[in-house]
Short mmCIF file of C-alpha atoms in Angstrom, two decimals:
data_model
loop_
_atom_site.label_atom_id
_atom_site.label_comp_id
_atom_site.label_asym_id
_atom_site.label_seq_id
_atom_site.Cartn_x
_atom_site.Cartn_y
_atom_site.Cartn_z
CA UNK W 1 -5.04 51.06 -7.25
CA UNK W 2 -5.51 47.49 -5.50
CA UNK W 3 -8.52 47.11 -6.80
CA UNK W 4 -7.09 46.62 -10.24
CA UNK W 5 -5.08 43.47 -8.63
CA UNK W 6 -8.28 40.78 -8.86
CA UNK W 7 -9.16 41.64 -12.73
CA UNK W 8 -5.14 41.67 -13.26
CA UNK W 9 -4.61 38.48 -11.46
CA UNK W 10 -8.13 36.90 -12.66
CA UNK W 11 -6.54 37.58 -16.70
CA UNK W 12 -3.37 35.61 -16.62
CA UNK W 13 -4.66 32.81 -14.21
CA UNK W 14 -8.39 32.29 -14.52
CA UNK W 15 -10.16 30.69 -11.97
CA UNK W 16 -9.40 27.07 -12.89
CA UNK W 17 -5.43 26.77 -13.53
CA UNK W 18 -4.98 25.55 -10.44
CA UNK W 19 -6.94 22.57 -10.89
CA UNK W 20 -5.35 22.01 -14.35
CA UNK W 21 -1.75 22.62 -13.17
CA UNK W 22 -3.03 19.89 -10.07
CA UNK W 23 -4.09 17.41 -13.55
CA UNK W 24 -0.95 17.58 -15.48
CA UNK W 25 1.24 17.34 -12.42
CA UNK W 26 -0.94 13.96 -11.59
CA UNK W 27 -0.59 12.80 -15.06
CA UNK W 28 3.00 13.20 -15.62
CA UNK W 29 4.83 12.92 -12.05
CA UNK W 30 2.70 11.77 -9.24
CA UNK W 31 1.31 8.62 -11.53
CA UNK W 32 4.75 7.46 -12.19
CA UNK W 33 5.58 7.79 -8.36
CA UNK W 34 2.34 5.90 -7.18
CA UNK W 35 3.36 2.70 -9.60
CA UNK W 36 6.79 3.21 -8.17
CA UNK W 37 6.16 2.45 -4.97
CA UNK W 38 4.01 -0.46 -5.55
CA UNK W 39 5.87 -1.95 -8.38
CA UNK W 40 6.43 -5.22 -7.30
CA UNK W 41 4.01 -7.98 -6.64
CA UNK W 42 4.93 -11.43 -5.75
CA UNK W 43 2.66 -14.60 -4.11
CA UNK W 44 3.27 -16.99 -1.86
CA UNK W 45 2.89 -20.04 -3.83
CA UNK W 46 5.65 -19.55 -5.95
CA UNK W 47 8.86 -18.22 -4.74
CA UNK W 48 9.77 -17.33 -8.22
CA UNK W 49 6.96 -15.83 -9.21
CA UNK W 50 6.82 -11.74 -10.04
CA UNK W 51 5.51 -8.83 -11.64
CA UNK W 52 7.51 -5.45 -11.69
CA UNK W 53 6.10 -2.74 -13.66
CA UNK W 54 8.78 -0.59 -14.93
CA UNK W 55 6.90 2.48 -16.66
CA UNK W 56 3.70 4.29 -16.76
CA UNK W 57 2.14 6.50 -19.47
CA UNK W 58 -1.56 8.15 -19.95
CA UNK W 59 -2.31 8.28 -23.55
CA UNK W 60 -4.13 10.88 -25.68
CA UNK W 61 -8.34 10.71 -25.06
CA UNK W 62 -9.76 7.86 -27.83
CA UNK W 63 -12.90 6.04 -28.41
CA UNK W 64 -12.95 2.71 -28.62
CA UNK W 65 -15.32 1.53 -31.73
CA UNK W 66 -15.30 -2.27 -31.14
CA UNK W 67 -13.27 -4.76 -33.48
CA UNK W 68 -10.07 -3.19 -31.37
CA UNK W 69 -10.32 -0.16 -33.44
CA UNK W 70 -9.81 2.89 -31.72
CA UNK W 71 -9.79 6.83 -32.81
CA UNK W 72 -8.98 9.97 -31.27
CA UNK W 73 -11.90 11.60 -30.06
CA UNK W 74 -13.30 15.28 -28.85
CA UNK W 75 -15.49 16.51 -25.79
CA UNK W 76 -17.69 17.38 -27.94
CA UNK W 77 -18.35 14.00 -29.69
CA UNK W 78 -18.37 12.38 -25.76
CA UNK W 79 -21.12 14.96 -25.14
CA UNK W 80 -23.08 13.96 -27.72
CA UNK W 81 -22.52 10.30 -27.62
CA UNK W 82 -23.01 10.17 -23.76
CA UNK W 83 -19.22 8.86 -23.66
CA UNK W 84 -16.51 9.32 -20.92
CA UNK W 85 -14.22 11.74 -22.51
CA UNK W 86 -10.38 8.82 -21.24
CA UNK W 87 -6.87 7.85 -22.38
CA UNK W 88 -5.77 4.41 -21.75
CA UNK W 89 -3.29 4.43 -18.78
CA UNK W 90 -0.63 1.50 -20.22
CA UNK W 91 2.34 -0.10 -18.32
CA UNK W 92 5.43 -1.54 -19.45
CA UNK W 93 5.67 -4.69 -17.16
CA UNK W 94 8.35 -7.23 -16.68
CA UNK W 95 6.73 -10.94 -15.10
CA UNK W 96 7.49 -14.33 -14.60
CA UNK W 97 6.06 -17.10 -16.60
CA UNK W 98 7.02 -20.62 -15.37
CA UNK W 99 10.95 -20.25 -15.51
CA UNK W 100 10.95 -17.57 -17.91
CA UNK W 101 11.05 -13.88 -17.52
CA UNK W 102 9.08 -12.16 -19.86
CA UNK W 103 8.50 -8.23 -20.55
CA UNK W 104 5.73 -6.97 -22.17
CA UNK W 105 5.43 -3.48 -23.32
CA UNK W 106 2.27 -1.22 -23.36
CA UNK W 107 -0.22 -3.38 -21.04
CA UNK W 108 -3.79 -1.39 -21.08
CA UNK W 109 -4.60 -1.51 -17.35
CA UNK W 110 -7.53 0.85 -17.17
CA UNK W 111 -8.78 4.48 -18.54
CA UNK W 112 -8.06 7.50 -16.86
CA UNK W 113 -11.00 10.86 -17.66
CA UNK W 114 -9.11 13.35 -18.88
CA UNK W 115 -9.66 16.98 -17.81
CA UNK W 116 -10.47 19.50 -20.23
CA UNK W 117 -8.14 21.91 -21.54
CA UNK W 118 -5.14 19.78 -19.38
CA UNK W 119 -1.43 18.89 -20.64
CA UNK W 120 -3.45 15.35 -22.76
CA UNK W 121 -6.44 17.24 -24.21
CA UNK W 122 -7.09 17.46 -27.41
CA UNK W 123 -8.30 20.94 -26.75
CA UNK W 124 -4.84 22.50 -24.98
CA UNK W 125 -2.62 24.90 -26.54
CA UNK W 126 -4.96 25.51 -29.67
CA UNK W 127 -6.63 28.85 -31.51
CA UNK W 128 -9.44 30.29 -31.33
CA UNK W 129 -10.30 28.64 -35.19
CA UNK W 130 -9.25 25.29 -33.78
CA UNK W 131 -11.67 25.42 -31.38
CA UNK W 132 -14.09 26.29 -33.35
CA UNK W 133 -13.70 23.97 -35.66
CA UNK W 134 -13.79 21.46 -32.83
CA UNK W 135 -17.22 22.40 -31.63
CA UNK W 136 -15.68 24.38 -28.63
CA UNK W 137 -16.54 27.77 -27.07
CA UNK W 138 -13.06 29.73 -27.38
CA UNK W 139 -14.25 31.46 -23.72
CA UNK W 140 -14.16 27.88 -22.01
CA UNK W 141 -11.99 27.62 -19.34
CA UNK W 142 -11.94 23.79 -18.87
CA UNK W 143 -10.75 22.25 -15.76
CA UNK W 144 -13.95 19.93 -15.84
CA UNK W 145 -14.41 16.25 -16.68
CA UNK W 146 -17.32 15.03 -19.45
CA UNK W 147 -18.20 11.45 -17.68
CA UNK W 148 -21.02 8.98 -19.42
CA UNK W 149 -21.52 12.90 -21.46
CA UNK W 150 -22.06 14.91 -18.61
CA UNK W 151 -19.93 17.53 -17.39
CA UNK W 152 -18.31 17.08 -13.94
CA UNK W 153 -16.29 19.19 -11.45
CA UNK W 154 -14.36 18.28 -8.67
CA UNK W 155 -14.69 20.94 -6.02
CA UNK W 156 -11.82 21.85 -3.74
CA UNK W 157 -11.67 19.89 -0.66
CA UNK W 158 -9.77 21.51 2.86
CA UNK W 159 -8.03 18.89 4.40
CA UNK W 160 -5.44 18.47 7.90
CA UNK W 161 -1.68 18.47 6.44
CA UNK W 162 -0.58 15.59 6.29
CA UNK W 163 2.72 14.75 8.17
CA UNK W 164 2.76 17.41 10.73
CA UNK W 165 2.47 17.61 14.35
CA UNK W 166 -0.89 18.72 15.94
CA UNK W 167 -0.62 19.28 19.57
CA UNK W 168 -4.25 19.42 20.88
CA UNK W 169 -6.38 18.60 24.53
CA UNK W 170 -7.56 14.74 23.69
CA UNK W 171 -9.78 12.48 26.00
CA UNK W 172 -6.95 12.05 29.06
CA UNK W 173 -5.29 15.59 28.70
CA UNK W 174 -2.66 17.22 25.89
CA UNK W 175 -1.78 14.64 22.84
CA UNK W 176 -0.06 15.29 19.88
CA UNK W 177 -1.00 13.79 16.74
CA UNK W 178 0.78 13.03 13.14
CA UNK W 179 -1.31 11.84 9.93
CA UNK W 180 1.88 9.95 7.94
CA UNK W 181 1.13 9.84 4.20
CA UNK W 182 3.74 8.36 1.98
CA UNK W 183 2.66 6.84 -1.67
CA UNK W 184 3.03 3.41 0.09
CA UNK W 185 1.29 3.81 3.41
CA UNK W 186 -0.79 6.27 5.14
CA UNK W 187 -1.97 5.99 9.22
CA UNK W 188 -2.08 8.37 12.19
CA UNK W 189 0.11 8.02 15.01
CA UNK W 190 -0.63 9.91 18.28
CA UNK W 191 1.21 10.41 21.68
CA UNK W 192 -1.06 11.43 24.68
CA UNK W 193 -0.57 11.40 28.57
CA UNK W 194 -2.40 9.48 30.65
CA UNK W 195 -2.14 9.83 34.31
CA UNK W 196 1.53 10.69 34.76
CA UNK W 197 2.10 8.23 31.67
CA UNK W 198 2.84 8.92 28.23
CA UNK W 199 1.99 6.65 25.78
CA UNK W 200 1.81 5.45 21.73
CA UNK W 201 -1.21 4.59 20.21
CA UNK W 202 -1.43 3.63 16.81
CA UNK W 203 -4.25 1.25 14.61
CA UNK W 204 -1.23 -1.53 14.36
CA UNK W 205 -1.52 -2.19 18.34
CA UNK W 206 -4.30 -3.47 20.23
CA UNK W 207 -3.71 -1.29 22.94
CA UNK W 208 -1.83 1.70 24.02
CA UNK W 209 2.04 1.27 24.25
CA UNK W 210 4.00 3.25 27.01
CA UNK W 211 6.79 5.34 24.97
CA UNK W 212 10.00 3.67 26.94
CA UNK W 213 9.04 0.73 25.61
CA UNK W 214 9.14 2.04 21.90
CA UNK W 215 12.61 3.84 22.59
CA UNK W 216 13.76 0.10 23.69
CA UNK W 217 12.77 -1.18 20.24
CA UNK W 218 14.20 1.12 18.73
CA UNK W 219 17.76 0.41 20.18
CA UNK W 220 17.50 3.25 22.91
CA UNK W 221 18.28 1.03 26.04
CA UNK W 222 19.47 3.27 28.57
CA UNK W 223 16.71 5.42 30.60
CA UNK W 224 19.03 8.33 30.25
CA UNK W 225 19.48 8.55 26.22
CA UNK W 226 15.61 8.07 26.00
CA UNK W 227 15.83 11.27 28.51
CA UNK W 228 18.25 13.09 26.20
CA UNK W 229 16.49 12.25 22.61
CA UNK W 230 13.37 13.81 24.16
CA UNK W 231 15.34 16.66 25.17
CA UNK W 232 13.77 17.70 28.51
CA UNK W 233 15.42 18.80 31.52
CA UNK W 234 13.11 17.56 34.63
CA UNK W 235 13.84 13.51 34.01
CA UNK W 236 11.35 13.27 36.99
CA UNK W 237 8.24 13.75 34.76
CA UNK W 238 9.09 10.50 32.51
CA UNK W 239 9.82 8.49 35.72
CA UNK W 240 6.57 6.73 35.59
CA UNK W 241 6.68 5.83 32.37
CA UNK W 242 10.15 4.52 32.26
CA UNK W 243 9.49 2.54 35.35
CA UNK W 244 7.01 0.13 33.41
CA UNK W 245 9.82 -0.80 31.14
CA UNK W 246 11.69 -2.70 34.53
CA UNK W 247 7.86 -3.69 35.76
CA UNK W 248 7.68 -5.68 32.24
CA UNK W 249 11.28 -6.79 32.75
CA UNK W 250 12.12 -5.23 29.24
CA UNK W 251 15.61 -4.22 29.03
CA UNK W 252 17.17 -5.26 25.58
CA UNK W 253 15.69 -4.26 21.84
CA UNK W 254 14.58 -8.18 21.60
CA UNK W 255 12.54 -8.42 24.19
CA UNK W 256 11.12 -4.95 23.43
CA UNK W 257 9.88 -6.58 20.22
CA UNK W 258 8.42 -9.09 21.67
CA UNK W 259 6.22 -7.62 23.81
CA UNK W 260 5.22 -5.77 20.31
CA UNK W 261 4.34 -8.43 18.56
CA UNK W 262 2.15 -9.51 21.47
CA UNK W 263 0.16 -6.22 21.05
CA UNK W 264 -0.07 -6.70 17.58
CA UNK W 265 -3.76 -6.53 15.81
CA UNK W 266 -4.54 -9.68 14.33
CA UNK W 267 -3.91 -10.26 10.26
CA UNK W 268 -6.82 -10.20 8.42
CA UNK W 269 -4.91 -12.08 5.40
CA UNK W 270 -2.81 -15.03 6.60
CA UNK W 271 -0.87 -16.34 4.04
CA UNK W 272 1.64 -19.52 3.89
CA UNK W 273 4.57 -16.72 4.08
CA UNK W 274 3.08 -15.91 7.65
CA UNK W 275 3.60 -18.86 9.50
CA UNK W 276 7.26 -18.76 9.05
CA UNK W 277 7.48 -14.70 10.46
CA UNK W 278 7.89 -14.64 14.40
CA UNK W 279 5.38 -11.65 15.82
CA UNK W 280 8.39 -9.81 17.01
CA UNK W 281 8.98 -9.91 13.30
CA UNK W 282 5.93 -8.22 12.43
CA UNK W 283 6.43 -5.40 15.21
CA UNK W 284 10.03 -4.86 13.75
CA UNK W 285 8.50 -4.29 10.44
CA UNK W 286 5.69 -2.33 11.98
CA UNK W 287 7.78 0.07 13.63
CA UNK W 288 9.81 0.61 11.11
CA UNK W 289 7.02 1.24 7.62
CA UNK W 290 3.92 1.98 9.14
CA UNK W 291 4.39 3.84 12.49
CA UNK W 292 5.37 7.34 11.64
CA UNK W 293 5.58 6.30 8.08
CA UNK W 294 7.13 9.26 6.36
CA UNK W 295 10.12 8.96 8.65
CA UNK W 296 12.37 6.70 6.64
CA UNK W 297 14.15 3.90 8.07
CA UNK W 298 17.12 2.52 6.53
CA UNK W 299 18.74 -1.48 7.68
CA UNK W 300 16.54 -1.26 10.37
CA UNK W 301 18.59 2.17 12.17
CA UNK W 302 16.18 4.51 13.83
CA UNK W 303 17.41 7.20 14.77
CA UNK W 304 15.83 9.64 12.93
CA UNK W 305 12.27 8.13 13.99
CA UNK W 306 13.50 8.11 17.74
CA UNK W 307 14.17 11.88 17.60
CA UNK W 308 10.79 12.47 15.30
CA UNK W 309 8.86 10.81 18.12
CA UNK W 310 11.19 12.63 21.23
CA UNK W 311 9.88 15.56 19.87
CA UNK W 312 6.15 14.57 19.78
CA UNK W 313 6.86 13.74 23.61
CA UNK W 314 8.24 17.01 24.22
CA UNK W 315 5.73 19.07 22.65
CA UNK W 316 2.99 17.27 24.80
CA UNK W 317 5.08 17.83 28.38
CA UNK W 318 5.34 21.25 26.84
CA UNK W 319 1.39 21.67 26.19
CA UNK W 320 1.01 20.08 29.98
CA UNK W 321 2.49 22.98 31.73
CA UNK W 322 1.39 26.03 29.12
CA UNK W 323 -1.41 25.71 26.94
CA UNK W 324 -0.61 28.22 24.54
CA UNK W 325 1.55 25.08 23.39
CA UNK W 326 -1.28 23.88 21.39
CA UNK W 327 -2.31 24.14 18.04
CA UNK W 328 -5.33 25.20 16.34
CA UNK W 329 -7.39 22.97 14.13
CA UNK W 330 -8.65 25.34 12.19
CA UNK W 331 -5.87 27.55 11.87
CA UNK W 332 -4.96 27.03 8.18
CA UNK W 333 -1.29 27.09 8.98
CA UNK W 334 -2.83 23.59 9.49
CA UNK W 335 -5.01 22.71 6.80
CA UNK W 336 -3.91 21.85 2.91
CA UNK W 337 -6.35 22.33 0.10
CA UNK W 338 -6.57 19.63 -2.13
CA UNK W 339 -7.15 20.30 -5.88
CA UNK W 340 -8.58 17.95 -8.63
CA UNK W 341 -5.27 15.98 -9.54
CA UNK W 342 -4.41 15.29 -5.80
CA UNK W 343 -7.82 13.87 -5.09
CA UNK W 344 -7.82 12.07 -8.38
CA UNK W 345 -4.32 10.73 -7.20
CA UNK W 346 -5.55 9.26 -4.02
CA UNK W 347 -8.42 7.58 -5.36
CA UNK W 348 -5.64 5.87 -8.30
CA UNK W 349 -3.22 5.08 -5.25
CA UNK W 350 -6.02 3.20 -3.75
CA UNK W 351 -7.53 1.30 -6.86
CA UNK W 352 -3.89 0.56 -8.20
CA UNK W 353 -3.30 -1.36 -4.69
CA UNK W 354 -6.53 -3.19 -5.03
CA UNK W 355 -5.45 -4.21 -8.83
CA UNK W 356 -2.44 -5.67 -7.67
CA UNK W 357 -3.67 -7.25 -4.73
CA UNK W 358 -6.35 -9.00 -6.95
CA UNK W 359 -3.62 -10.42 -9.56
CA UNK W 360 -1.53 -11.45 -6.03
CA UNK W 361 -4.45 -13.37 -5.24
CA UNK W 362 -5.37 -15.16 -8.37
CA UNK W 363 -1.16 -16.23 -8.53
CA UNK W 364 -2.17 -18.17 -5.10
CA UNK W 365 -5.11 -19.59 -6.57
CA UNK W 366 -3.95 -20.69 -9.97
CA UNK W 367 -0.41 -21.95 -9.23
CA UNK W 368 -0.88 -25.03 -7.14
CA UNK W 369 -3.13 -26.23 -9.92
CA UNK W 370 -1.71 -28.62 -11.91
CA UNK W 371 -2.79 -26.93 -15.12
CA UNK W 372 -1.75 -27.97 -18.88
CA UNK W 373 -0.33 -24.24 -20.09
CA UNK W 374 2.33 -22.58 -18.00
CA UNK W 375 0.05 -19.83 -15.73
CA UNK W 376 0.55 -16.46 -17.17
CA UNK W 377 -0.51 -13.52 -15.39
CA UNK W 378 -1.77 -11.13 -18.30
CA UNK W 379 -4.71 -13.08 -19.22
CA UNK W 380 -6.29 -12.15 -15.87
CA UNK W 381 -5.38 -8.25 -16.04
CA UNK W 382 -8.88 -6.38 -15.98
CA UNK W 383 -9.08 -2.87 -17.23
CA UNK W 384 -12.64 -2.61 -15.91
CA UNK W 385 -11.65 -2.48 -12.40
CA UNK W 386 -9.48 0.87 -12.48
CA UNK W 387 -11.78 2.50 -15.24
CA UNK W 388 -15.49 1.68 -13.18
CA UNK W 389 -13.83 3.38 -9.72
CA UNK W 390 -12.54 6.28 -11.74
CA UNK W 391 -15.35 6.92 -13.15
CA UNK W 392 -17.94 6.24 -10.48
CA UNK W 393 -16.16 8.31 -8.32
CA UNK W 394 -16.03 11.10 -10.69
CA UNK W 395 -19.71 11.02 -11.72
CA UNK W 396 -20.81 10.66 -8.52
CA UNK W 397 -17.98 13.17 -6.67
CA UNK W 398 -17.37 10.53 -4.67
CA UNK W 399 -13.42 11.31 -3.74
#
């Protein structure tokens, strides 16, 4: 009787409720975490100066009919009228203007296309006769977009997890690698031997940094804790690489920093706020956000990221000796597949960033000025910017 299973299964969940569920969940959690994590943009001209947005919301799909009237609108009527079938996405924001603080309630910041038949459509949860009556087959499934009036589907993309450890033969012999995604950074970190040597490399670093050196910075001084957070019993293997730490004459977490920030990739923005952080600064920082970013570090103690990383080493000594150590790319133990609402979600993260860098640097620009009104930051918030990339990418699947 299996074969009854695929008809069964196929009548409660359809073939696109998985993309829908992916939409609402967007919509209504991940959204709210995205503009969580970057909720707070300052500039460097002005100490005082901030915005801090302190809600999000997606609306229901309108239709805006000039003279800031605006009506709630169908698929249908975007189909005919070659219209993106959106719902504002409005913020509640709290800024600075001059010496007063000032919250503002409701801020349209772009449009977000809404998927049919999800949790904001006009179209979910209704009858057969409302449907009907709405211009809409009953027998539509949804879990499509209707961009500039044409109908659009993301397709399913099969992607490498994300925060996980893949142990695999690199360029010099066994390395293991970890893709850190957090809604505030994302960057792979990988550990590799070299030689006898194992080392870090990471996009932050102009070159490759020898492991010991990263257990110094990270407040592991003694050559025989770094042995015992990596957990192996043959301290002979990591000789070499803890010897380079007494070559560089690098015995204390300071000077471990230092020789960081000497490694460090130059900044592509320098800012006024720059000139007064020290690179060892910057390779504190670095080392404790954006390498191995979904390890948290908390006043600057990392001890969890010191064992995270011991056990990258290990698994790579391990892969050295036996190779049935090592993982399988294509094993899809290993591989994530990601629906509408998480690529949708990516593609927001990314925009949302470049919004707020924009209004970061147009504070820089405009405050020195001497100006006649007070400078006040919602004048120069564009919608167009997060509305164009959402729906380019849509109507062009570009995600």
């Amino acid at each position: 009787e299996k074969w009854k299973l695929v008809p069964a299964f196929l009548k409660i969940k359809g073939l696109v409720k998985q993309h829908i569920d992916s939409f609402n969940y967007f919509i209504n959690v991940d959204i709210k975490k995205i503009v969580e994590a970057n909720n707070y943009v300052t500039c460097d001209a002005d100490p005082l100066f901030y915005i801090k947005y302190t809600n999000v919301y997606v609306g229901s799909p309108d239709v805006d009919e000039g003279f800031n009237i605006s009506k709630l609108t169908t698929p249908h009527e975007c189909r005919l009228r070659d219209m993106t079938y959106s719902a504002p996405i409005t913020v509640d924001i709290e800024y600075s203007r001059g010496t007063q603080k000032v919250a503002k309630t409701g801020l349209l910041i772009g449009r977000m296309p809404i998927m049919l038949k999800s949790s904001n459509c006009v179209l979910s949860n209704k009858s057969e006769f409302e449907l009907a009556k709405m211009h809409e087959c009953p027998l539509d499934p949804g879990g499509y977009f209707v961009v500039k009036g044409q109908e659009k589907v993301i397709l399913i993309q099969e992607q490498l997890s994300k925060n996980r450890m893949l142990v695999e033969e690199g360029k010099w012999g066994a390395q293991c690698q970890v893709a850190s995604s957090t809604h505030d950074r994302k960057s792979p970190t990988i550990v590799f031997v070299k030689g006898n040597k194992y080392f870090l490399g990471h996009n932050m670093f102009t070159d490759p940094i020898p492991v010991s050196i990263i257990f110094k910075a990270m407040d592991f001084l003694s050559d025989l804790e770094i042995c015992e957070v990596i957990g192996i019993p043959d301290i002979h293997q990591l000789t070499p690489t803890l010897e380079e730490c007494h070559k560089l004459q690098i015995y204390t977490q300071e000077a471990a920093w230092n020789y960081l920030g000497t490694k460090m990739v130059a900044k592509r923005y320098v800012t006024s706020a720059s000139s007064v952080r020290t690179p060892a600064d910057d390779a504190r920082d670095a080392l404790a956000t954006t390498i191995l970013a979904h390890v948290p570090v908390e006043e600057y103690n990392f001890k969890s990221k010191a064992v995270y990383l011991g056990l990258m080493i290990k698994r790579v000594i391990q892969a050295q000796s036996d190779k049935q150590f090592l993982d399988d790319r294509d094993y899809y133990g290993n591989k994530r597949m990601e629906l509408a609402g998480s690529l949708i979600s990516l593609m927001f993260e990314d925009v949302f960033k470049r919004f707020n860098f924009d209004l970061k640097s147009i504070a820089d620009k405009t405050i020195p000025k001497i100006r006649a009104s007070q400078f006040d930051v919602i004048k120069y918030m564009r919608s167009e910017l997060i509305t164009s990339c959402l729906v380019f990418a849509i109507s062009t699947v570009h995600l």
